[in-house]
């Protein structure tokens, strides 16, 4: 638990870490709407097994917290999510001391952020995505220089005419995103069958964080994948409509090699994955990149 002004009783945080090793890189993982620190085991466990310390806060929109529909905090949950992540970064020493055997083993110079769905927007804002505040109209810079790269999984695209009337009225944080400021390196993961009720553009909407942002970006498109990308949200998650262990394994592999590459821990695995997914026909997905010197596209 970390003290947080907008969380009664504190911010609940889960830490998943390797049992050995030093100078361990860190991944902040933002859950999707309604989920919690209990979700995304297939990602958190895999990343930890490959040398990352994964930190998962439970955001205010989690069903486990039971926030009332008329709670005055609800319209600001999109902003409080970013504050949760900053709070984690500000208290890495506290988390390190709280986990037996972890003290002195973190590398605070190698931090990435990842998020699924609503969590993808949270991650994007920490990488430079600007979201127009529904109350003030101001699109503030909420990026954090401590974060070097990110992974955005099945997350929201552009606003305006791309939104359904329901989304435009009830999800105001989707109305005016500005991806042109999201300059930090990122891997975007999208399913080509991810038909969401928030957009009129179909699955292509979730590729906007790649196509509309500048800089070093890569896009992994999963063939036949719906919103939970084969089952990344949990081992027995009932909301997974396209259960596919091989698809989840591909997400695990590509995101792990990307995180190692982006945090300066070695690029051989990422180069091999790029060759496999760009230069050949893969039955589960394809990869494209832009912005980095010498990359394939």
PDB file of N, CA and C in Angstrom, residues 70-80 83 131-140 168-169 171-176:
ATOM      1  N   UNK A  70     -21.796   7.805  -8.976  1.00  0.00           N
ATOM      2  CA  UNK A  70     -21.872   9.254  -8.805  1.00  0.00           C
ATOM      3  C   UNK A  70     -20.734   9.806  -7.955  1.00  0.00           C
ATOM      4  N   UNK A  71     -19.702   9.007  -7.736  1.00  0.00           N
ATOM      5  CA  UNK A  71     -18.557   9.489  -6.960  1.00  0.00           C
ATOM      6  C   UNK A  71     -17.899  10.651  -7.704  1.00  0.00           C
ATOM      7  N   UNK A  72     -17.593  11.752  -7.012  1.00  0.00           N
ATOM      8  CA  UNK A  72     -16.998  12.913  -7.688  1.00  0.00           C
ATOM      9  C   UNK A  72     -15.629  12.640  -8.292  1.00  0.00           C
ATOM     10  N   UNK A  73     -14.989  11.538  -7.889  1.00  0.00           N
ATOM     11  CA  UNK A  73     -13.682  11.191  -8.457  1.00  0.00           C
ATOM     12  C   UNK A  73     -13.791  10.555  -9.840  1.00  0.00           C
ATOM     13  N   UNK A  74     -14.965   9.988 -10.151  1.00  0.00           N
ATOM     14  CA  UNK A  74     -15.080   9.186 -11.373  1.00  0.00           C
ATOM     15  C   UNK A  74     -14.723   9.938 -12.656  1.00  0.00           C
ATOM     16  N   UNK A  75     -15.158  11.198 -12.860  1.00  0.00           N
ATOM     17  CA  UNK A  75     -14.792  11.890 -14.106  1.00  0.00           C
ATOM     18  C   UNK A  75     -13.296  12.136 -14.258  1.00  0.00           C
ATOM     19  N   UNK A  76     -12.530  11.990 -13.167  1.00  0.00           N
ATOM     20  CA  UNK A  76     -11.086  12.249 -13.218  1.00  0.00           C
ATOM     21  C   UNK A  76     -10.263  10.975 -13.172  1.00  0.00           C
ATOM     22  N   UNK A  77     -10.920   9.820 -13.311  1.00  0.00           N
ATOM     23  CA  UNK A  77     -10.161   8.575 -13.191  1.00  0.00           C
ATOM     24  C   UNK A  77      -9.052   8.481 -14.222  1.00  0.00           C
ATOM     25  N   UNK A  78      -9.271   9.012 -15.420  1.00  0.00           N
ATOM     26  CA  UNK A  78      -8.228   8.977 -16.454  1.00  0.00           C
ATOM     27  C   UNK A  78      -6.975   9.707 -15.986  1.00  0.00           C
ATOM     28  N   UNK A  79      -7.153  10.820 -15.278  1.00  0.00           N
ATOM     29  CA  UNK A  79      -6.031  11.614 -14.785  1.00  0.00           C
ATOM     30  C   UNK A  79      -5.415  10.978 -13.529  1.00  0.00           C
ATOM     31  N   UNK A  80      -6.262  10.444 -12.646  1.00  0.00           N
ATOM     32  CA  UNK A  80      -5.753   9.804 -11.438  1.00  0.00           C
ATOM     33  C   UNK A  80      -4.887   8.590 -11.767  1.00  0.00           C
ATOM     34  N   UNK A  83      -1.463   9.793 -12.185  1.00  0.00           N
ATOM     35  CA  UNK A  83      -0.927  10.141 -10.869  1.00  0.00           C
ATOM     36  C   UNK A  83      -0.542   8.892 -10.082  1.00  0.00           C
ATOM     37  N   UNK A 131      -4.001  14.473 -23.707  1.00  0.00           N
ATOM     38  CA  UNK A 131      -5.439  14.264 -23.683  1.00  0.00           C
ATOM     39  C   UNK A 131      -6.101  15.554 -23.220  1.00  0.00           C
ATOM     40  N   UNK A 132      -7.034  16.037 -23.998  1.00  0.00           N
ATOM     41  CA  UNK A 132      -7.752  17.246 -23.614  1.00  0.00           C
ATOM     42  C   UNK A 132      -8.592  17.023 -22.376  1.00  0.00           C
ATOM     43  N   UNK A 133      -8.351  17.801 -21.342  1.00  0.00           N
ATOM     44  CA  UNK A 133      -9.109  17.676 -20.105  1.00  0.00           C
ATOM     45  C   UNK A 133     -10.574  18.028 -20.380  1.00  0.00           C
ATOM     46  N   UNK A 134     -11.512  17.114 -20.116  1.00  0.00           N
ATOM     47  CA  UNK A 134     -12.927  17.397 -20.406  1.00  0.00           C
ATOM     48  C   UNK A 134     -13.475  18.605 -19.648  1.00  0.00           C
ATOM     49  N   UNK A 135     -12.869  18.960 -18.517  1.00  0.00           N
ATOM     50  CA  UNK A 135     -13.369  20.062 -17.712  1.00  0.00           C
ATOM     51  C   UNK A 135     -12.753  21.399 -18.103  1.00  0.00           C
ATOM     52  N   UNK A 136     -11.457  21.397 -18.412  1.00  0.00           N
ATOM     53  CA  UNK A 136     -10.758  22.656 -18.694  1.00  0.00           C
ATOM     54  C   UNK A 136     -10.442  22.859 -20.163  1.00  0.00           C
ATOM     55  N   UNK A 137     -10.437  21.771 -20.941  1.00  0.00           N
ATOM     56  CA  UNK A 137     -10.052  21.855 -22.337  1.00  0.00           C
ATOM     57  C   UNK A 137      -8.557  21.871 -22.569  1.00  0.00           C
ATOM     58  N   UNK A 138      -7.773  21.912 -21.502  1.00  0.00           N
ATOM     59  CA  UNK A 138      -6.317  21.972 -21.617  1.00  0.00           C
ATOM     60  C   UNK A 138      -5.747  20.573 -21.822  1.00  0.00           C
ATOM     61  N   UNK A 139      -4.848  20.432 -22.784  1.00  0.00           N
ATOM     62  CA  UNK A 139      -4.160  19.159 -23.024  1.00  0.00           C
ATOM     63  C   UNK A 139      -2.757  19.266 -22.421  1.00  0.00           C
ATOM     64  N   UNK A 140      -2.647  18.888 -21.187  1.00  0.00           N
ATOM     65  CA  UNK A 140      -1.404  19.073 -20.432  1.00  0.00           C
ATOM     66  C   UNK A 140      -0.395  17.978 -20.763  1.00  0.00           C
ATOM     67  N   UNK A 168     -18.456   9.491 -27.436  1.00  0.00           N
ATOM     68  CA  UNK A 168     -18.259  10.941 -27.395  1.00  0.00           C
ATOM     69  C   UNK A 168     -18.964  11.571 -26.200  1.00  0.00           C
ATOM     70  N   UNK A 169     -20.107  11.009 -25.830  1.00  0.00           N
ATOM     71  CA  UNK A 169     -20.872  11.592 -24.721  1.00  0.00           C
ATOM     72  C   UNK A 169     -20.411  11.090 -23.363  1.00  0.00           C
ATOM     73  N   UNK A 171     -17.495   9.025 -22.601  1.00  0.00           N
ATOM     74  CA  UNK A 171     -16.064   8.800 -22.378  1.00  0.00           C
ATOM     75  C   UNK A 171     -15.296  10.030 -22.857  1.00  0.00           C
ATOM     76  N   UNK A 172     -15.432  11.138 -22.165  1.00  0.00           N
ATOM     77  CA  UNK A 172     -14.885  12.410 -22.660  1.00  0.00           C
ATOM     78  C   UNK A 172     -13.372  12.436 -22.811  1.00  0.00           C
ATOM     79  N   UNK A 173     -12.662  11.553 -22.098  1.00  0.00           N
ATOM     80  CA  UNK A 173     -11.206  11.516 -22.230  1.00  0.00           C
ATOM     81  C   UNK A 173     -10.767  10.940 -23.580  1.00  0.00           C
ATOM     82  N   UNK A 174     -11.713  10.432 -24.363  1.00  0.00           N
ATOM     83  CA  UNK A 174     -11.388   9.928 -25.704  1.00  0.00           C
ATOM     84  C   UNK A 174     -11.606  10.975 -26.790  1.00  0.00           C
ATOM     85  N   UNK A 175     -12.167  12.129 -26.441  1.00  0.00           N
ATOM     86  CA  UNK A 175     -12.593  13.082 -27.472  1.00  0.00           C
ATOM     87  C   UNK A 175     -11.437  13.747 -28.204  1.00  0.00           C
ATOM     88  N   UNK A 176     -10.391  14.133 -27.484  1.00  0.00           N
ATOM     89  CA  UNK A 176      -9.358  14.975 -28.102  1.00  0.00           C
ATOM     90  C   UNK A 176      -7.946  14.516 -27.751  1.00  0.00           C
TER      91      UNK A 176
END
